[in-house]
Coordinates of C-alpha atoms in Angstrom, one line a residue:
X185 CA 7.9 2.3 -23.0
X186 CA 7.9 5.0 -25.6
X187 CA 8.8 8.2 -24.6
X188 CA 6.5 10.9 -23.7
X189 CA 6.8 15.3 -22.9
X190 CA 8.8 15.8 -19.6
X191 CA 6.8 15.6 -16.5
X192 CA 6.2 19.7 -15.0
X193 CA 6.4 19.8 -11.3
X194 CA 5.3 22.8 -9.3
X195 CA 5.3 23.0 -5.5
X196 CA 2.6 22.3 -3.1
X197 CA 1.3 26.0 -2.6
X198 CA -0.7 24.5 1.2
X199 CA 0.8 21.1 2.3
X200 CA -1.6 19.1 4.1
X201 CA -4.6 21.1 3.1
X202 CA -7.5 20.1 0.4
X203 CA -6.0 22.0 -2.4
X204 CA -5.9 21.2 -5.9
X205 CA -2.5 22.2 -7.2
X206 CA -2.1 21.3 -11.0
X207 CA 0.4 22.5 -13.1
X208 CA -0.7 22.8 -16.6
X209 CA -3.8 22.4 -18.2
X210 CA -4.9 19.8 -19.9
X211 CA -3.9 20.3 -24.0
X212 CA -5.8 20.7 -27.0
X213 CA -7.0 17.1 -28.5
X214 CA -9.4 16.8 -31.9
X215 CA -10.7 13.7 -31.1
X216 CA -13.1 13.3 -28.1
X217 CA -12.3 10.3 -26.1
X218 CA -14.2 7.8 -25.6
X219 CA -17.1 7.4 -23.2
X220 CA -16.1 4.7 -21.5
X221 CA -12.2 3.7 -20.6
X222 CA -10.4 0.8 -19.8
X223 CA -8.5 1.2 -16.4
X224 CA -5.8 -0.3 -15.6
X225 CA -4.7 -0.1 -11.5
X226 CA -1.5 -1.5 -10.7
X227 CA -1.0 -1.8 -6.8
X228 CA 2.6 -2.5 -5.5
X229 CA 2.7 -4.3 -2.2
X230 CA 4.6 -2.4 0.8
X231 CA 6.2 -0.3 -1.4
X232 CA 7.8 2.5 0.2
X233 CA 6.8 6.4 -0.2
X234 CA 9.8 7.1 -1.6
X235 CA 11.4 3.6 -3.3
X236 CA 10.1 5.3 -6.9
X237 CA 12.2 7.9 -8.7
X238 CA 9.4 10.2 -8.6
X239 CA 8.8 10.2 -5.2
X240 CA 13.0 10.5 -4.1
X241 CA 14.5 6.7 -4.3
X242 CA 17.8 5.8 -6.0
X243 CA 16.2 2.7 -7.6
X244 CA 15.9 2.6 -11.0
X245 CA 11.8 3.0 -11.8
X246 CA 12.0 4.5 -15.2
X247 CA 8.6 2.9 -16.6
X248 CA 6.8 4.6 -13.0
X249 CA 8.3 7.4 -12.9
X250 CA 8.1 8.6 -17.2
X251 CA 4.0 7.6 -16.3
X252 CA 4.3 9.9 -12.9
X253 CA 5.4 12.7 -15.0
X254 CA 2.6 12.5 -17.1
X255 CA 0.1 12.5 -14.1
X256 CA -1.0 13.6 -11.3
X257 CA 0.6 12.8 -8.7
X258 CA -0.7 12.8 -5.2
X259 CA 1.5 13.9 -2.0
X260 CA -0.8 12.9 0.6
X261 CA -3.0 9.6 -0.7
X262 CA -3.0 7.1 2.0
X263 CA -4.5 3.8 2.7
X264 CA -4.7 2.1 5.9
X265 CA -1.7 0.4 7.3
X266 CA -2.4 -2.8 6.2
X267 CA -2.6 -5.0 3.5
X268 CA -6.0 -6.5 3.3
X269 CA -8.4 -3.4 4.5
X270 CA -7.1 -1.5 2.1
X271 CA -7.8 -3.7 -0.4
X272 CA -11.9 -3.9 0.8
X273 CA -11.5 -0.1 0.5
X274 CA -10.0 0.0 -2.7
X275 CA -12.8 -2.7 -3.9
X276 CA -15.7 -1.5 -2.2
X277 CA -15.7 2.1 -2.2
X278 CA -16.8 2.1 1.8
X279 CA -14.8 1.6 5.3
X280 CA -13.3 -1.6 5.4
X281 CA -15.4 -2.1 8.8
X282 CA -18.7 -2.6 6.4
X283 CA -16.4 -5.1 4.1
X284 CA -15.8 -7.5 6.4
X285 CA -11.9 -6.6 6.6
X286 CA -12.2 -4.4 10.0
X287 CA -9.2 -6.8 11.2
X288 CA -7.0 -9.5 8.9
X289 CA -6.4 -11.7 11.7
X290 CA -7.9 -14.4 13.5
X291 CA -8.7 -14.0 17.4
X292 CA -5.0 -16.1 18.5
X293 CA -4.0 -12.8 17.5
X294 CA -7.0 -9.9 18.4
X295 CA -9.2 -11.7 20.4
X296 CA -13.0 -11.2 21.1
X297 CA -13.8 -9.5 17.3
X298 CA -15.1 -13.3 16.7
X299 CA -18.7 -13.0 15.4
X300 CA -18.9 -9.5 14.8
X301 CA -19.9 -7.4 11.6
X302 CA -18.2 -6.3 10.1
X303 CA -15.1 -8.2 11.4
X304 CA -15.4 -11.4 9.5
X305 CA -12.2 -11.7 7.6
X306 CA -13.5 -11.5 3.5
X307 CA -15.0 -9.4 1.4
X308 CA -18.9 -9.8 2.6
X309 CA -21.6 -9.6 0.4
X310 CA -22.7 -6.7 2.0
X311 CA -21.1 -4.2 -0.1
X312 CA -20.4 -4.5 -4.4
X313 CA -16.9 -5.2 -5.7
X314 CA -15.8 -2.3 -8.0
X315 CA -16.1 -5.1 -11.0
X316 CA -19.9 -6.2 -10.1
X317 CA -20.5 -2.1 -10.1
X318 CA -18.6 -2.2 -13.4
X319 CA -20.1 -5.1 -14.7
X320 CA -23.3 -3.5 -14.5
X321 CA -22.4 -0.8 -17.9
X322 CA -20.8 -3.3 -19.7
X323 CA -17.2 -3.6 -18.3
X324 CA -15.3 -7.4 -18.1
X325 CA -12.2 -7.3 -15.3
X326 CA -8.9 -9.2 -15.0
X327 CA -6.7 -9.2 -12.5
X328 CA -3.7 -11.2 -11.3
X329 CA -1.5 -11.0 -8.2
X330 CA -2.8 -10.8 -4.3
X331 CA -6.3 -11.5 -3.3
X332 CA -6.6 -11.5 0.3
X333 CA -9.7 -10.8 0.6
X334 CA -11.4 -13.9 1.5
X335 CA -9.3 -18.4 1.2
X336 CA -12.5 -19.9 0.2
X337 CA -14.5 -21.0 -2.3
X338 CA -17.0 -18.4 -3.0
X339 CA -14.8 -15.3 -1.6
X340 CA -12.6 -16.0 -4.8
X341 CA -12.5 -13.0 -7.4
X342 CA -14.7 -15.5 -9.9
X343 CA -17.2 -14.7 -7.2
X344 CA -17.1 -11.2 -6.9
X345 CA -17.0 -10.3 -10.2
X346 CA -13.8 -10.8 -12.0
X347 CA -14.5 -12.1 -15.5
X348 CA -10.4 -14.1 -15.4
X349 CA -8.2 -13.9 -12.3
X350 CA -5.2 -15.6 -11.3
X351 CA -4.2 -15.4 -7.7
X352 CA -2.5 -15.7 -4.3
X353 CA -5.1 -16.4 -1.9
X354 CA -3.2 -15.2 1.6
X355 CA -1.2 -12.2 1.5
X356 CA 2.0 -13.4 1.8
X357 CA 4.0 -16.3 -0.4
X358 CA 7.1 -17.4 -2.1
X359 CA 8.1 -15.4 -5.1
X360 CA 9.4 -18.7 -6.7
X361 CA 7.0 -21.1 -6.2
X362 CA 3.2 -22.3 -6.4
X363 CA 2.8 -24.0 -3.1
X364 CA -0.4 -26.1 -3.2
X365 CA -3.6 -24.5 -2.5
X366 CA -2.6 -20.8 -2.2
X367 CA -3.2 -20.1 -5.6
X368 CA -7.1 -20.0 -7.8
X369 CA -7.5 -19.2 -11.8
X370 CA -10.9 -18.3 -12.0
X371 CA -12.1 -21.5 -9.6
X372 CA -9.7 -23.6 -10.0
X373 CA -6.7 -24.5 -8.2
X374 CA -2.9 -23.7 -10.0
X375 CA -0.5 -27.1 -9.4
X376 CA 2.2 -26.3 -7.3
X377 CA 5.3 -26.2 -9.4
X378 CA 9.2 -24.9 -8.7
X379 CA 10.2 -24.0 -12.2
X380 CA 9.1 -20.7 -14.3
X381 CA 7.5 -19.2 -11.6
X382 CA 8.4 -15.2 -10.4
X383 CA 5.1 -13.9 -9.1
X384 CA 5.6 -10.2 -10.9
X385 CA 6.4 -12.0 -14.5
X386 CA 4.4 -14.1 -14.3
X387 CA 1.0 -12.3 -13.0
X388 CA 2.2 -9.4 -16.0
X389 CA 1.8 -13.0 -18.4
X390 CA -1.4 -13.6 -17.0
X391 CA -2.5 -10.5 -17.1
X392 CA -1.8 -9.7 -20.4
X393 CA -3.2 -12.7 -21.3
X394 CA -6.5 -11.9 -20.0
X395 CA -6.3 -8.7 -22.1
X396 CA -5.3 -10.6 -25.4
X397 CA -8.5 -13.0 -25.0
X398 CA -11.4 -10.0 -24.9
X399 CA -9.3 -7.7 -27.2
X400 CA -11.5 -6.5 -30.0
X401 CA -14.8 -7.6 -28.8
X402 CA -16.1 -3.7 -27.9
X403 CA -15.6 -3.6 -24.5
X404 CA -13.8 -2.1 -21.6
X405 CA -11.9 -3.2 -19.3
X406 CA -11.0 -3.2 -15.7
X407 CA -7.6 -5.0 -15.1
X408 CA -6.4 -4.8 -11.5
X409 CA -2.5 -6.1 -11.6
X410 CA -2.2 -6.2 -7.9
X411 CA 1.3 -6.8 -8.1
X412 CA 2.6 -8.6 -4.3
X413 CA 6.0 -7.5 -4.9
X414 CA 8.2 -5.4 -2.9
X415 CA 6.4 -7.5 0.2
X416 CA 9.1 -9.7 1.4
X417 CA 10.6 -12.8 1.5
X418 CA 12.9 -11.1 -0.8
X419 CA 13.6 -13.1 -3.1
X420 CA 14.6 -11.7 -7.1
X421 CA 15.0 -13.1 -10.2
X422 CA 19.3 -14.1 -11.6
X423 CA 19.6 -11.6 -13.9
X424 CA 17.9 -8.6 -11.5
X425 CA 19.6 -10.0 -7.9
X426 CA 23.5 -8.3 -8.2
X427 CA 22.1 -4.8 -9.6
X428 CA 22.7 -3.5 -6.5
X429 CA 25.2 -4.9 -5.2
X430 CA 27.4 -2.4 -2.5
X431 CA 24.5 0.6 -3.6
X432 CA 24.1 0.8 0.6
X433 CA 27.1 -0.2 1.9
X434 CA 26.7 3.1 4.0
X435 CA 23.1 2.0 5.7
X436 CA 20.1 3.0 6.7
X437 CA 20.9 6.1 8.2
X438 CA 22.6 7.7 5.4
X439 CA 19.6 6.9 2.5
X440 CA 17.2 8.0 4.6
X441 CA 19.0 11.2 4.7
X442 CA 19.5 11.4 0.9
X443 CA 15.9 9.8 0.1
X444 CA 14.4 12.9 2.2
X445 CA 16.7 15.6 0.5
X446 CA 15.4 14.3 -3.2
X447 CA 11.5 13.8 -2.2
X448 CA 12.0 17.8 -0.7
X449 CA 13.2 18.7 -3.9
X450 CA 10.4 17.2 -6.0
X451 CA 8.2 18.5 -3.5
X452 CA 6.8 15.3 -2.6
X453 CA 7.8 16.0 0.9
X454 CA 7.9 19.3 3.3
X455 CA 10.9 20.6 4.0
X456 CA 12.6 19.7 7.9
X457 CA 15.0 19.3 9.6
X458 CA 18.2 17.3 9.7
X459 CA 18.1 16.6 13.0
X460 CA 13.9 16.5 13.0
X461 CA 13.2 13.2 12.4
X462 CA 13.7 10.0 15.1
X463 CA 14.9 6.6 14.2
X464 CA 13.6 3.8 16.4
X465 CA 16.5 0.9 16.6
X466 CA 20.3 0.9 15.9
X467 CA 22.4 3.6 14.0
X468 CA 24.1 1.9 11.3
X469 CA 27.2 2.4 12.8
X470 CA 26.6 0.5 16.2
X471 CA 26.2 -2.5 14.0
X472 CA 29.3 -4.8 13.5
X473 CA 30.8 -5.6 10.1
X474 CA 28.5 -8.5 9.5
X475 CA 25.3 -7.5 10.4
X476 CA 26.3 -4.7 8.2
X477 CA 27.1 -6.6 5.0
X478 CA 23.5 -8.9 6.1
X479 CA 21.1 -5.3 6.3
X480 CA 23.1 -4.4 3.0
X481 CA 22.5 -7.2 1.2
X482 CA 18.2 -7.4 2.2
X483 CA 18.1 -4.2 0.5
X484 CA 20.2 -4.9 -2.5
X485 CA 17.4 -7.8 -2.7
X486 CA 14.6 -5.2 -2.1
X487 CA 16.0 -2.7 -5.0
X488 CA 16.3 -5.5 -6.9
X489 CA 11.9 -6.3 -6.6
X490 CA 11.3 -3.0 -6.8
X491 CA 13.2 -2.4 -10.4
X492 CA 12.0 -5.7 -12.2
X493 CA 8.7 -4.4 -10.9
X494 CA 9.2 -1.3 -12.7
X495 CA 10.3 -3.5 -15.9
X496 CA 6.7 -5.7 -16.0
X497 CA 4.8 -2.5 -15.7
X498 CA 7.1 -1.2 -18.6
X499 CA 5.8 -4.8 -20.2
X500 CA 2.1 -3.9 -19.4
X501 CA 2.2 -0.3 -20.7
X502 CA 3.9 -1.2 -23.7
X503 CA 1.5 -3.6 -24.6
X504 CA -1.4 -1.5 -24.2
X505 CA 0.4 1.1 -27.0
X506 CA 0.9 -2.0 -29.2
X507 CA -2.8 -3.3 -29.2
X508 CA -4.1 0.5 -29.3
X509 CA -5.6 0.5 -25.9
X510 CA -3.5 3.3 -24.6
X511 CA -5.1 5.9 -25.3
X512 CA -8.7 5.2 -24.2
X513 CA -7.0 3.7 -20.8
X514 CA -7.1 5.4 -17.5
X515 CA -3.8 4.8 -15.1
X516 CA -4.0 4.8 -11.5
X517 CA -0.6 3.9 -9.8
X518 CA -0.5 2.9 -5.6
X519 CA 0.7 1.6 -2.9
X520 CA -1.2 -0.5 -0.2
X521 CA 0.2 0.7 3.0
X522 CA 3.9 2.7 4.3
X523 CA 7.2 0.8 3.9
X524 CA 7.5 -2.7 6.0
X525 CA 9.0 -2.9 8.9
X526 CA 8.3 -6.5 10.0
X527 CA 11.3 -8.5 10.5
X528 CA 9.5 -11.8 10.1
X529 CA 12.1 -14.7 10.9
X530 CA 11.7 -13.2 14.4
X531 CA 8.2 -13.8 14.6
X532 CA 7.6 -17.4 16.5
X533 CA 5.7 -19.0 14.1
X534 CA 7.9 -17.8 10.8
X535 CA 11.2 -18.7 12.4
X536 CA 9.7 -22.3 13.2
X537 CA 8.5 -22.3 9.4
X538 CA 11.9 -21.3 8.2
X539 CA 13.9 -24.3 10.6
X540 CA 11.1 -26.2 9.4
X541 CA 11.5 -26.2 5.3
X542 CA 15.5 -25.9 5.8
X543 CA 15.8 -22.1 4.5
X544 CA 19.2 -21.1 3.5
X545 CA 19.0 -17.7 4.7
X546 CA 23.3 -17.0 4.8
X547 CA 24.4 -14.3 3.5
X548 CA 25.6 -15.6 -0.1
X549 CA 21.8 -17.3 -0.3
X550 CA 20.0 -13.9 0.6
X551 CA 17.2 -13.4 -2.6
X552 CA 17.3 -17.0 -3.4
X553 CA 14.1 -19.3 -4.3
X554 CA 15.4 -21.0 -0.4
X555 CA 15.4 -17.9 1.8
X556 CA 13.1 -16.8 3.8
X557 CA 14.1 -12.9 4.8
X558 CA 12.9 -9.4 5.3
X559 CA 14.5 -5.7 5.3
X560 CA 13.3 -4.9 8.9
X561 CA 12.5 -1.2 10.3
X562 CA 15.3 0.6 9.9
X563 CA 15.2 0.3 5.9
X564 CA 11.6 0.7 6.0
X565 CA 12.9 4.7 8.3
X566 CA 14.4 4.8 5.1
X567 CA 11.3 5.3 2.5
X568 CA 8.7 6.5 5.1
X569 CA 11.4 9.4 6.5
X570 CA 10.3 12.4 7.6
X571 CA 6.6 10.8 8.6
X572 CA 6.4 9.0 11.6
X573 CA 7.0 4.8 11.7
X574 CA 5.4 2.9 8.7
X575 CA 3.4 -0.3 8.4
X576 CA 1.0 -1.8 11.0
X577 CA 0.4 1.9 12.3
X578 CA -2.0 4.6 11.9
X579 CA 0.6 7.2 12.0
X580 CA 1.7 8.9 8.7
X581 CA 4.6 6.7 7.8
X582 CA 1.7 3.9 8.0
X583 CA -0.8 5.5 5.3
X584 CA 0.5 7.9 3.2
X585 CA 1.4 6.2 -0.1
X586 CA 3.2 7.2 -3.1
X587 CA -0.1 7.6 -5.6
X588 CA -0.4 9.1 -9.4
X589 CA -3.7 9.1 -11.6
X590 CA -3.3 9.6 -15.5
X591 CA -5.3 9.0 -19.0
X592 CA -3.2 7.6 -21.1
X593 CA -4.2 10.1 -24.0
X594 CA -2.6 12.8 -22.1
X595 CA -5.1 15.2 -22.1
X596 CA -4.7 15.6 -17.8
X597 CA -3.4 18.2 -16.3
X598 CA 0.4 17.5 -14.6
X599 CA 2.1 18.0 -11.3
X600 CA 1.5 17.6 -7.7
X601 CA -1.4 17.5 -6.0
X602 CA -1.8 17.9 -2.3
X603 CA -5.7 17.2 -1.4
X604 CA -6.0 14.3 0.9
X605 CA -7.4 11.2 -0.5
X606 CA -7.2 7.7 -0.4
X607 CA -8.4 4.3 -1.6
X608 CA -11.8 4.6 -1.0
X609 CA -12.2 7.0 -3.0
X610 CA -10.5 4.8 -5.6
X611 CA -13.8 3.1 -6.9
X612 CA -16.1 5.7 -7.2
X613 CA -13.5 7.5 -9.5
X614 CA -13.9 4.5 -12.0
X615 CA -17.6 4.5 -11.9
X616 CA -18.0 8.4 -12.8
X617 CA -15.0 7.7 -15.7
X618 CA -17.5 4.6 -16.0
X619 CA -20.6 5.9 -16.1
X620 CA -21.7 4.2 -13.5
X621 CA -24.3 4.9 -10.8
X622 CA -22.4 6.1 -8.4
X623 CA -24.7 6.0 -5.9
X624 CA -26.5 2.5 -6.0
X625 CA -27.6 0.7 -3.3
X626 CA -28.9 -2.4 -5.4
X627 CA -26.5 -4.2 -7.3
X628 CA -27.0 -7.3 -10.0
X629 CA -30.0 -8.0 -7.7
X630 CA -29.0 -7.5 -4.6
X631 CA -29.3 -4.9 -1.7
X632 CA -25.8 -3.3 -0.5
X633 CA -24.3 -0.7 1.4
X634 CA -23.6 2.6 -0.6
X635 CA -20.1 3.8 -1.3
X636 CA -19.2 6.5 1.1
X637 CA -15.6 7.3 -1.0
X638 CA -15.4 10.4 -3.0
X639 CA -14.9 10.7 -7.0
X640 CA -11.6 12.5 -8.1
X641 CA -12.1 12.0 -11.4
X642 CA -12.4 16.1 -12.5
X643 CA -8.3 15.8 -11.3
X644 CA -8.2 14.8 -14.6
X645 CA -10.0 17.5 -16.1
X646 CA -9.5 21.8 -15.2
X647 CA -11.5 21.1 -12.6
X648 CA -9.4 22.1 -9.7
X649 CA -12.4 22.3 -6.8
X650 CA -11.1 20.3 -3.7
X651 CA -12.9 16.9 -3.3
X652 CA -13.3 17.4 0.0
X653 CA -13.7 20.5 1.5
X654 CA -11.2 21.7 4.3
X655 CA -12.8 20.9 7.6
X656 CA -14.1 17.4 6.6
X657 CA -13.7 14.8 8.4
X658 CA -11.4 11.8 8.3
X659 CA -11.0 9.0 10.7
X660 CA -9.8 5.6 10.9
X661 CA -8.8 2.7 13.0
X662 CA -7.5 -0.1 12.2
X663 CA -6.2 -3.0 14.9
X664 CA -7.2 -0.7 18.3
X665 CA -5.1 2.6 16.3
X666 CA -7.2 5.5 15.7
X667 CA -6.9 9.1 14.0
X668 CA -8.9 11.3 13.1
X669 CA -8.2 14.8 11.0
X670 CA -9.5 17.9 10.1
X671 CA -7.5 21.0 8.0
X672 CA -4.3 20.7 9.7
X673 CA -4.9 18.7 12.5
X674 CA -4.5 15.0 13.1
X675 CA -5.8 13.3 16.5
X676 CA -4.0 9.5 16.8
X677 CA -4.1 6.3 19.5
X678 CA -1.1 4.0 18.6
X679 CA -0.6 1.1 20.1
X680 CA 2.1 -1.9 19.2
X681 CA 0.8 -3.5 15.4
X682 CA -0.1 -6.5 15.1
X683 CA 2.2 -8.9 13.3
X684 CA 5.0 -6.4 13.6
X685 CA 7.8 -6.8 16.1
X686 CA 8.7 -3.9 18.6
X687 CA 11.4 -5.4 20.6
X688 CA 12.0 -2.0 22.1
X689 CA 10.4 -0.2 25.5
X690 CA 6.8 0.7 25.3
X691 CA 6.5 4.6 24.0
X692 CA 4.7 6.2 26.8
X693 CA 2.6 7.7 24.3
X694 CA 0.6 4.7 23.3
X695 CA -2.8 3.9 24.7
X696 CA -3.7 7.5 24.3
X697 CA -4.8 10.3 22.4
X698 CA -1.9 12.9 21.0
X699 CA -3.0 15.8 18.9
X700 CA -0.6 16.9 16.3
X701 CA -0.6 20.2 13.8
X702 CA 0.6 18.3 10.2
X703 CA 1.1 21.7 8.8
X704 CA 4.1 22.7 11.2
X705 CA 5.0 18.8 12.4
X706 CA 4.1 16.2 9.5
X707 CA 6.7 13.5 11.2
X708 CA 4.0 13.5 14.3
X709 CA 6.2 14.5 16.8
X710 CA 5.1 17.3 19.3
X711 CA 1.7 16.4 21.4
X712 CA -0.3 19.9 21.2
X713 CA -3.0 18.3 23.2
X714 CA -3.0 20.7 26.2
X715 CA -2.6 23.7 24.1
X716 CA -5.5 22.5 22.4
X717 CA -8.2 21.3 24.6
X718 CA -11.0 22.0 22.9
X719 CA -9.9 20.8 19.1
X720 CA -9.1 18.1 20.9
X721 CA -12.7 17.2 22.9
X722 CA -14.2 18.0 19.1
X723 CA -12.0 15.2 17.5
X724 CA -12.8 12.3 20.1
X725 CA -16.6 13.4 19.2
X726 CA -16.0 12.9 16.0
X727 CA -14.1 9.6 16.3
X728 CA -16.1 8.1 18.1
X729 CA -18.9 9.0 15.7
X730 CA -17.3 7.4 12.6
X731 CA -16.7 4.5 14.9
X732 CA -20.3 4.2 15.5
X733 CA -21.2 4.5 12.6
X734 CA -19.1 1.9 10.9
X735 CA -19.7 -0.7 14.3
X736 CA -15.9 -0.2 15.0
X737 CA -15.1 -2.1 18.3
X738 CA -13.2 -0.3 21.1
X739 CA -10.1 -1.4 23.2
X740 CA -8.7 -4.1 20.7
X741 CA -5.6 -5.3 22.5
X742 CA -3.3 -7.8 20.5
X743 CA -2.8 -11.6 22.1
X744 CA 0.6 -12.2 21.8
X745 CA 2.2 -8.7 21.6
X746 CA 3.8 -9.9 25.5
X747 CA 6.0 -12.5 23.7
X748 CA 7.5 -10.6 21.2
X749 CA 8.8 -7.8 22.9
X750 CA 12.1 -9.8 24.7
X751 CA 15.1 -9.5 22.2
X752 CA 16.3 -12.4 20.8
X753 CA 20.1 -14.0 20.9
X754 CA 20.3 -13.6 17.3
X755 CA 18.9 -9.6 17.0
X756 CA 21.1 -7.5 15.2
X757 CA 24.4 -6.8 17.3
X758 CA 24.4 -3.3 18.3

């Protein structure tokens, strides 16, 4: 990437309040920006909050850090705690229940949701996708990467407004192999292959090819780089796999402390006492040497995947500059949920698959195409601290994600922005910048649900007015987990996360409402519901109103949780 001005940071003046804190005004320019910019949406899969350097990480991410230095960098940006619902919200600008992804699992996990409106498990026709809306104002749309919004013909990206697409249909797959009937390009199945494929590189190649195919036709484009890295299975190219050898030998507890210290210094997390965070699971020093070596290697491969992702983002940005499109491109980067805790090799279904496919998860083979491994909750906590929990949970650790936005021509302010925003706000933002009608309920000849997110396009200009008022209600639900926030307060209902293994005693705090003051307790540790019954009652009523408006099914319970509670014999020695 071509070097740009050094980043300008400023502290967040009021943590968790809806206040915009931008440090520099947009520079003057002699050239008026084009009326319709291109859009590049870079979407990482399971990337932790502090994984990249701009958010306190030690992993080498120079390209993303350079982009962040020229961006409005969000410190209170939220997704849903799992990927497909976030993607539905992202591409529709509506609540994920309205978009058909009230759940991403079938009745084997969540009984009682079959046939319910909003729980169809694909991006439903009742909403218009962002590409469908952009097409009405002259845009072409391309995507490469993970779809996870419908596996059947008629539900693919080509059916939802994308002019070109190369996608993994399900939520997870090998990074080094294209299996039979998992990938489609446009409207055709991609032939299986075990050679010449690595997800991050191949997606980048495809997206560059699509951009070049129509370059010069006078139409702006929306490019959706939906990377599957660093989602498990942990696999990395040979020239990246050993770059972090020995870096994580001190373990996840030391990494968590170091990450928090750097993130505090950057202003992207609030300052907290070192003992404030309470990790789940065994301390690093409780593991035997063999287990430590195995887990350190997992984190080495994960870091290699993140650095490789950064490398290919750099390729994409350089290409836009080479073809003269970078100056007219708005770039948005984010992750789809909190860091992933799933230790899927202990999931009964996945462990059977590992055995069936003769996967080699020995220490020497980790990261290769025939290994199938994840890195577990303890490393995930290093990427979410000081926030509570991780992917799958409705708490801050499961929903707060790194995100930043910039205009390629350098006309936007730079610095930190601490107001609450979320994935539901992305579509209306891009639509406003494109000059489209955001509130239209008729798209391409069919009636569709209204966009309910709010545009944050003005953060790219001099207007620092908050997008949402301080008293706005932010409510969520996924797989039975619930939350509702207003100002400094957040009410949370926790229960076991679907597809996430919890091998310890069920916390007493689950299956009931808890109230937190995020301004003084960002890690959601101290339940203050007894001291504030009126606040609690108001927020419960607000959540019920949200649930009614979005046809949320109450009392969702996981069908397979009991079989996940027993520690398997091969769980890490403690």
